[in-house]
Amino acid sequence: MPFRNFKIIYRRYAGLYFCICVDVNDNNLAYLEAIHNFVEVLNEYFHNVCELDLVFNFYKVYTVVDEMFLAGEIRETSQTKVLKQLLMLQSLE
Amino acid sequence: NKNSCVEAGIRGICVGRCKSKEAEIKRINKELANIRSKFKGDKALDGYSKKKYVCKLLFIFLLGHDIDFGHMEAVNLLSSNRYTEKQIGYLFISVLVNSNSELIRLINNAIKNDLASRNPTFMGLALHCIANVGSREMAEAFAGEVPKILVAGDTMDSVKQSAALCLLRLYRTSPDLVPMGDWTSRVVHLLNDQHLGVVTAATSLITTLAQKNPEEFKTSVSLAVSRLSRIVTSASTDLQDYTYYFVPAPWLSVKLLRLLQCYPPPEDPAVRGRLTECLETILNKAQEPPKSKKVQHSNAKNAVLFEAISLIIHHDSEPNLLVRACNQLGQFLQHRETNLRYLALESMCTLASSEFSHEAVKTHIDTVINALKTERDVSVRQRAVDLLYAMCDRSNAQQIVAEMLSYLETADYSIREEIVLKVAILAEKYAVDYAWYVDTILNLIRIAGDYVSEEVWYRVIQIVINRDDVQGYAAKTVFEALQAPACHENLVKVGGYILGEFGNLIAGDPRSSPLVQFNLLHSKFHLCSVPTRALLLSTYIKFVNLFPEVKPTIQDVLRGDSQLRNADVELQQRAVEYLRLSTVASTDILATVLEEMPPFPERESSILAKLKKKKGPSTVTDLEDTKRERSVDVNGGPEPAPASASSTPSPSADLLGLGAAPAAPTGPPPSSGGGLLVDVFSDSASAAAPLAPGSEDNFRAFPKHPRISAGGSEFVCKNNGVLFENQLLQIGLKSEFRQNLGRMFIFYGNKTSTQFLNFTPTPVPRCGLDSLTRTHLNLQTKPVDPTVDGGAQVQQVVNIECVSDFTEAPVLNIQFRYGGTFQNVSVQLPITLNKFFQPTEMSSQDFFQRWKQLSNPQQEVQNIFKAKHPMDTEITKAKIIGFGSALLEEVDPNPANFVGAGIIHTKTSQTGCLLRLEPNLQAQMYRLTLRTSKETVSQRLCELLSQQF
């Protein structure tokens, strides 16, 4: 979907939309799947994630985002590696 | 557990959210006061409490409230040794970026300590903060340090990943501050790193750097090729956690393929051979049976495939690969996934411009034409039009133009103008036979006259004038087309012009004798707008020269009062001058003055220029230009894509604004917000929303900034817009008024994912005190469907009749059940007296005569007020016209003043109104004077109009 000088790629999960805004030349399907990869990580991390998990733990969601996307780029795609890092950080709490 | 306390606190804030906006604000203000007093209190807060309150502030900010304190406490948290405290501190300053220089100094100092700490967790937090904020100050402080961390031998992998992207962000925002140095060669070798996460991050950095400094990063080509080769030839289990649904490292493959698009095909034959092998392998894999039925598998596989095809098109040097790519895309044209069909059409458009694959693309013409006819999604049809345009050449132009013309009859309004331009360009470009060209353009005007812009009909005239072999045919054809009882005004323009020039070529036939031609044109005259009538007057004078026998008839017409005394200056002047010219000039002089138009100079088609302007230069292929320049500036440019959710809050809030998100056409019906996200995993095929949703959704008809209209005063001078919006409901309006009647379309959008039940909106007129017995306004409407699904929109039509003048606007009462609670919304409907205003043009003399007649003190109302908006003449004019009055130019002796006139229509009476607005720029004041025959009307109009300036 075009948005200003960019485009938005989105995927809907139940009542929630996950949107990602990228350059018009960027690869649509790659970002569509990046959203899914992200949601699978959230699901694993929060054990069957629901909307309220994301609201009440918004600061943790930011951490997950930073692990997987940084500076507008895909940083890490391995679910195993991301989850390992997240669990390590959780243990510091 | 301390953390759950924070959670509980946030839950506490959350509870207030559901009831109403007011209750939420009250709850938030109480909480803010509490936090403020804690921060100000004498007792020093411990780290935990500080973290708790800073986290609450952040949450309140994310709910949409302004936060103007807490920065110092957040900065204090940065120096904590506890991860959780540090994390919240960094998050707060990343989200609420502050430009206070003292704070920046403290923040940078804390970051510096963390970068030097050798604690990978703390280093990560600091790097993420720099990457998310990316300010110039941070670039100044850290652009030297980050590259060192990136290439140091003892840096942990996860820190390297963060450092690479952090450096990328700094390079994008402040390229001048990132020094190239010996680190650059070591960065390229990260492509060989063992850790695929490091390679993933580094590839993005290298791609951006290579775009700006291709020479320095040239060695990345062979490394990228060998890395890519290892990935695509690997068995699906080799890469373990980087395999996604049986596809090895799809995102990294895409990134490597993009990096290669910064360069021409490799020169080294070995590298080139290896790359060709990779691309062939990717194309082969597309033919293999899928390893999984899940959409994730095919999406990931196709992501790589499309990127490979992009690279093949970019190189544009391997005919074999280009044709294979084209065949692969051809298969997708009929795929059941809408996304794939869309993407295939899009990629094929670029393939069509390569000389090697143009012919191969053309073989799919029938499929594409079929897509135009059968696709349900408008954006896919749009891509099909684009592709037909791109694949068009002399061999298939007639077929493609015919298909586009027939599509035009049913095409979506939003894309009609563009299709008209495309048809016009193709018809001109590939016309072998100019008779066909003329027919095509006349068809275009017949089918979609409203969308035929001036450029298009100017162009057909230019071409007819420049090509004498088509002039006779053109004259005959327009003459025939004008016989239709109802023809579009654009046809009258083209017909008038062409007959004026070349009518003599068909005048020999008694069925199109000069008089018949003239009568035909003149029968359309009175239905046309002023510019067309002006054009026809010129045609008439040309006729005087071409056909001396109709001169008396034409002179009679010119002499008529409706011409010589026309209120429009241009028409009057033409009539006077042409009449005079026809009377005094000799035949020779007439023949010289009214000679046939000379050929137009050849230049770039004005239509092509218009299409380029409309679509942006990069999206229109000049058909001459077979090789399309592809923009390699992928993520480049100093403007970062606002994709990083934590960098700035506003874009992400905007992206998630449900009000702006259209309902996806596919997918399961939305369940309540608290439902399990993962319900959908079992059925992921339907969870994938199309990338390209239809534009039919009505939400987009409205501007996106939500606001509650203050008493509707902004609607006084306009008829469409968003009337009301809260967290649940958006109400949009479109209305039209004519004399004392009006019709209003009200759109109710359910912004939530839950059904509204018993939804009953009722517009009711309000009675002023003066009239308990009389009705001023009649409103008629039908009830709407009592159930409004989540994300859906319903429409209600209200017919309005104004019986007599009124002051109080009607009210729209809406009741509905949402969740367990009853909701009640009341808003004023912006139906104001001025909506029944019809403009009246009059001369200066008339105006002042009537002005004097209305000198009774009850008839005049005056208001002197301070300007609330900048005093701009053009805006003021637009507002007076929007208010419904005519704007009379050159009536008031003082040109700075504005005067207007019009009639208020009600069922029982018509009230003439005169108005005068005198701005005083120095004092920033206005004086508004209204004179009407009815005191209440003067009073109300004056009130309404005064609010506008």
GROMACS .gro file of C-alpha atoms in nm, chain B residues 113-336:
model
  224
  206ASN     CA    1   3.075   0.484   2.945
  207ASP     CA    2   2.859   0.196   2.830
  208LEU     CA    3   3.047   0.161   2.501
  209ALA     CA    4   3.371   0.141   2.697
  210SER     CA    5   3.229  -0.099   2.956
  211ARG     CA    6   3.315  -0.420   2.766
  212ASN     CA    7   2.980  -0.549   2.893
  213PRO     CA    8   2.810  -0.672   2.574
  214THR     CA    9   2.460  -0.610   2.712
  215PHE     CA   10   2.535  -0.250   2.802
  216MET     CA   11   2.721  -0.194   2.475
  217GLY     CA   12   2.419  -0.328   2.291
  218LEU     CA   13   2.183  -0.089   2.471
  219ALA     CA   14   2.407   0.207   2.397
  220LEU     CA   15   2.445   0.115   2.029
  221HIS     CA   16   2.071   0.065   1.989
  222CYS     CA   17   2.009   0.404   2.142
  223ILE     CA   18   2.248   0.572   1.896
  224ALA     CA   19   2.094   0.378   1.607
  225ASN     CA   20   1.742   0.477   1.708
  226VAL     CA   21   1.808   0.844   1.778
  227GLY     CA   22   2.073   0.899   1.512
  228SER     CA   23   2.110   1.268   1.589
  229ARG     CA   24   2.387   1.486   1.458
  230GLU     CA   25   2.524   1.530   1.811
  231MET     CA   26   2.552   1.156   1.847
  232ALA     CA   27   2.721   1.126   1.509
  233GLU     CA   28   2.973   1.389   1.619
  234ALA     CA   29   3.043   1.203   1.940
  235PHE     CA   30   3.049   0.842   1.818
  236ALA     CA   31   3.115   0.825   1.442
  237GLY     CA   32   3.482   0.757   1.521
  238GLU     CA   33   3.420   0.504   1.796
  239VAL     CA   34   3.155   0.279   1.638
  240PRO     CA   35   3.371   0.158   1.343
  241LYS     CA   36   3.642   0.058   1.588
  242ILE     CA   37   3.397  -0.154   1.785
  243LEU     CA   38   3.270  -0.306   1.462
  244VAL     CA   39   3.607  -0.434   1.341
  245ALA     CA   40   3.777  -0.506   1.674
  246GLY     CA   41   3.882  -0.868   1.698
  247ASP     CA   42   3.737  -0.926   2.043
  248THR     CA   43   3.389  -0.779   1.986
  249MET     CA   44   3.105  -1.022   2.048
  250ASP     CA   45   2.894  -1.115   1.746
  251SER     CA   46   2.573  -0.958   1.872
  252VAL     CA   47   2.757  -0.631   1.942
  253LYS     CA   48   2.905  -0.641   1.592
  254GLN     CA   49   2.559  -0.671   1.445
  255SER     CA   50   2.440  -0.370   1.640
  256ALA     CA   51   2.753  -0.172   1.561
  257ALA     CA   52   2.716  -0.234   1.187
  258LEU     CA   53   2.362  -0.102   1.176
  259CYS     CA   54   2.438   0.178   1.419
  260LEU     CA   55   2.711   0.294   1.184
  261LEU     CA   56   2.469   0.265   0.893
  262ARG     CA   57   2.227   0.497   1.070
  263LEU     CA   58   2.499   0.752   1.142
  264TYR     CA   59   2.617   0.733   0.783
  265ARG     CA   60   2.266   0.800   0.659
  266THR     CA   61   2.203   1.096   0.882
  267SER     CA   62   2.550   1.252   0.874
  268PRO     CA   63   2.764   1.100   0.598
  269ASP     CA   64   3.015   1.384   0.632
  270LEU     CA   65   3.092   1.280   0.990
  271VAL     CA   66   3.168   0.916   0.917
  272PRO     CA   67   3.532   0.899   0.812
  273MET     CA   68   3.628   0.633   0.560
  274GLY     CA   69   3.944   0.462   0.678
  275ASP     CA   70   4.118   0.134   0.707
  276TRP     CA   71   3.808  -0.010   0.870
  277THR     CA   72   3.631  -0.010   0.535
  278SER     CA   73   3.827  -0.302   0.391
  279ARG     CA   74   3.772  -0.500   0.708
  280VAL     CA   75   3.399  -0.433   0.692
  281VAL     CA   76   3.381  -0.592   0.348
  282HIS     CA   77   3.531  -0.909   0.492
  283LEU     CA   78   3.242  -0.936   0.736
  284LEU     CA   79   3.062  -1.091   0.436
  285ASN     CA   80   3.275  -1.396   0.512
  286ASP     CA   81   3.187  -1.402   0.882
  287GLN     CA   82   3.089  -1.734   1.035
  288HIS     CA   83   2.788  -1.581   1.206
  289LEU     CA   84   2.509  -1.528   0.956
  290GLY     CA   85   2.351  -1.261   1.177
  291VAL     CA   86   2.668  -1.056   1.146
  292VAL     CA   87   2.662  -1.106   0.768
  293THR     CA   88   2.295  -1.000   0.758
  294ALA     CA   89   2.364  -0.674   0.940
  295ALA     CA   90   2.690  -0.604   0.758
  296THR     CA   91   2.534  -0.655   0.414
  297SER     CA   92   2.295  -0.368   0.474
  298LEU     CA   93   2.581  -0.143   0.581
  299ILE     CA   94   2.797  -0.242   0.283
  300THR     CA   95   2.511  -0.193   0.036
  301THR     CA   96   2.454   0.162   0.154
  302LEU     CA   97   2.824   0.245   0.157
  303ALA     CA   98   2.876   0.088  -0.186
  304GLN     CA   99   2.603   0.301  -0.341
  305LYS     CA  100   2.795   0.612  -0.248
  306ASN     CA  101   3.149   0.479  -0.288
  307PRO     CA  102   3.130   0.201  -0.548
  308GLU     CA  103   3.507   0.188  -0.612
  309GLU     CA  104   3.604   0.139  -0.250
  310PHE     CA  105   3.363  -0.149  -0.201
  311LYS     CA  106   3.414  -0.324  -0.531
  312THR     CA  107   3.568  -0.627  -0.366
  313SER     CA  108   3.233  -0.695  -0.201
  314VAL     CA  109   3.100  -0.833  -0.531
  315SER     CA  110   3.301  -1.153  -0.539
  316LEU     CA  111   3.252  -1.207  -0.165
  317ALA     CA  112   2.877  -1.156  -0.199
  318VAL     CA  113   2.861  -1.397  -0.491
  319SER     CA  114   3.044  -1.669  -0.306
  320ARG     CA  115   2.834  -1.618   0.007
  321LEU     CA  116   2.516  -1.631  -0.199
  322SER     CA  117   2.636  -1.939  -0.380
  323ARG     CA  118   2.699  -2.119  -0.052
  324ILE     CA  119   2.349  -2.033   0.067
  325VAL     CA  120   2.153  -2.131  -0.243
  326THR     CA  121   2.336  -2.458  -0.293
  327SER     CA  122   2.315  -2.559   0.071
  328ALA     CA  123   2.092  -2.842   0.178
  329SER     CA  124   1.792  -2.710   0.362
  330THR     CA  125   1.927  -2.824   0.697
  331ASP     CA  126   2.278  -2.680   0.664
  332LEU     CA  127   2.200  -2.337   0.791
  333GLN     CA  128   1.993  -2.457   1.086
  334ASP     CA  129   1.842  -2.160   1.263
  335TYR     CA  130   1.875  -1.941   0.952
  336THR     CA  131   1.647  -2.170   0.758
  337TYR     CA  132   1.297  -2.033   0.748
  338TYR     CA  133   1.025  -2.279   0.647
  339PHE     CA  134   1.276  -2.487   0.448
  340VAL     CA  135   1.419  -2.180   0.271
  341PRO     CA  136   1.787  -2.119   0.353
  342ALA     CA  137   1.852  -1.765   0.483
  343PRO     CA  138   1.593  -1.589   0.265
  344TRP     CA  139   1.649  -1.239   0.405
  345LEU     CA  140   2.024  -1.260   0.373
  346SER     CA  141   1.988  -1.387   0.015
  347VAL     CA  142   1.766  -1.091  -0.068
  348LYS     CA  143   2.015  -0.850   0.084
  349LEU     CA  144   2.307  -1.002  -0.106
  350LEU     CA  145   2.114  -0.983  -0.432
  351ARG     CA  146   2.042  -0.617  -0.362
  352LEU     CA  147   2.408  -0.549  -0.291
  353LEU     CA  148   2.493  -0.698  -0.631
  354GLN     CA  149   2.245  -0.457  -0.790
  355CYS     CA  150   2.481  -0.173  -0.699
  356TYR     CA  151   2.725  -0.303  -0.959
  357PRO     CA  152   2.732  -0.408  -1.325
  358PRO     CA  153   2.776  -0.780  -1.404
  359PRO     CA  154   3.107  -0.904  -1.260
  360GLU     CA  155   3.402  -0.879  -1.501
  361ASP     CA  156   3.589  -1.180  -1.369
  362PRO     CA  157   3.449  -1.473  -1.574
  363ALA     CA  158   3.478  -1.712  -1.281
  364VAL     CA  159   3.272  -1.487  -1.054
  365ARG     CA  160   3.029  -1.418  -1.331
  366GLY     CA  161   2.987  -1.788  -1.401
  367ARG     CA  162   2.927  -1.860  -1.037
  368LEU     CA  163   2.665  -1.587  -1.015
  369THR     CA  164   2.486  -1.714  -1.325
  370GLU     CA  165   2.481  -2.058  -1.165
  371CYS     CA  166   2.326  -1.910  -0.850
  372LEU     CA  167   2.057  -1.734  -1.047
  373GLU     CA  168   1.982  -2.046  -1.245
  374THR     CA  169   1.957  -2.247  -0.925
  375ILE     CA  170   1.708  -1.997  -0.785
  376LEU     CA  171   1.501  -2.016  -1.104
  377ASN     CA  172   1.520  -2.397  -1.097
  378LYS     CA  173   1.402  -2.408  -0.738
  379ALA     CA  174   1.092  -2.213  -0.836
  380GLN     CA  175   0.997  -2.507  -1.055
  381GLU     CA  176   1.047  -2.768  -0.787
  382PRO     CA  177   0.745  -2.887  -0.592
  383PRO     CA  178   0.711  -2.687  -0.269
  384LYS     CA  179   0.866  -2.839   0.041
  385SER     CA  180   0.578  -2.711   0.248
  386LYS     CA  181   0.223  -2.603   0.184
  387LYS     CA  182   0.256  -2.308   0.419
  388VAL     CA  183   0.240  -1.964   0.269
  389GLN     CA  184   0.553  -1.873   0.466
  390HIS     CA  185   0.750  -2.122   0.261
  391SER     CA  186   0.634  -1.994  -0.074
  392ASN     CA  187   0.659  -1.628   0.029
  393ALA     CA  188   1.017  -1.668   0.146
  394LYS     CA  189   1.113  -1.864  -0.163
  395ASN     CA  190   0.950  -1.611  -0.392
  396ALA     CA  191   1.104  -1.317  -0.209
  397VAL     CA  192   1.442  -1.453  -0.316
  398LEU     CA  193   1.315  -1.530  -0.665
  399PHE     CA  194   1.181  -1.178  -0.723
  400GLU     CA  195   1.505  -1.026  -0.600
  401ALA     CA  196   1.700  -1.256  -0.832
  402ILE     CA  197   1.480  -1.144  -1.121
  403SER     CA  198   1.546  -0.783  -1.025
  404LEU     CA  199   1.917  -0.852  -1.048
  405ILE     CA  200   1.875  -1.025  -1.385
  406ILE     CA  201   1.685  -0.723  -1.513
  407HIS     CA  202   1.945  -0.489  -1.364
  408HIS     CA  203   2.228  -0.667  -1.545
  409ASP     CA  204   2.018  -0.692  -1.861
  410SER     CA  205   2.290  -0.893  -2.026
  411GLU     CA  206   2.192  -1.260  -2.018
  412PRO     CA  207   1.911  -1.320  -2.270
  413ASN     CA  208   1.867  -1.674  -2.148
  414LEU     CA  209   1.807  -1.566  -1.789
  415LEU     CA  210   1.580  -1.281  -1.893
  416VAL     CA  211   1.356  -1.511  -2.092
  417ARG     CA  212   1.348  -1.767  -1.813
  418ALA     CA  213   1.257  -1.494  -1.566
  419CYS     CA  214   0.979  -1.382  -1.794
  420ASN     CA  215   0.839  -1.734  -1.823
  421GLN     CA  216   0.848  -1.776  -1.449
  422LEU     CA  217   0.657  -1.452  -1.401
  423GLY     CA  218   0.414  -1.566  -1.669
  424GLN     CA  219   0.327  -1.864  -1.451
  425PHE     CA  220   0.258  -1.633  -1.158
  426LEU     CA  221   0.017  -1.426  -1.364
  427GLN     CA  222  -0.241  -1.695  -1.306
  428HIS     CA  223  -0.143  -1.791  -0.954
  429ARG     CA  224  -0.420  -1.805  -0.696
   0.00000   0.00000   0.00000
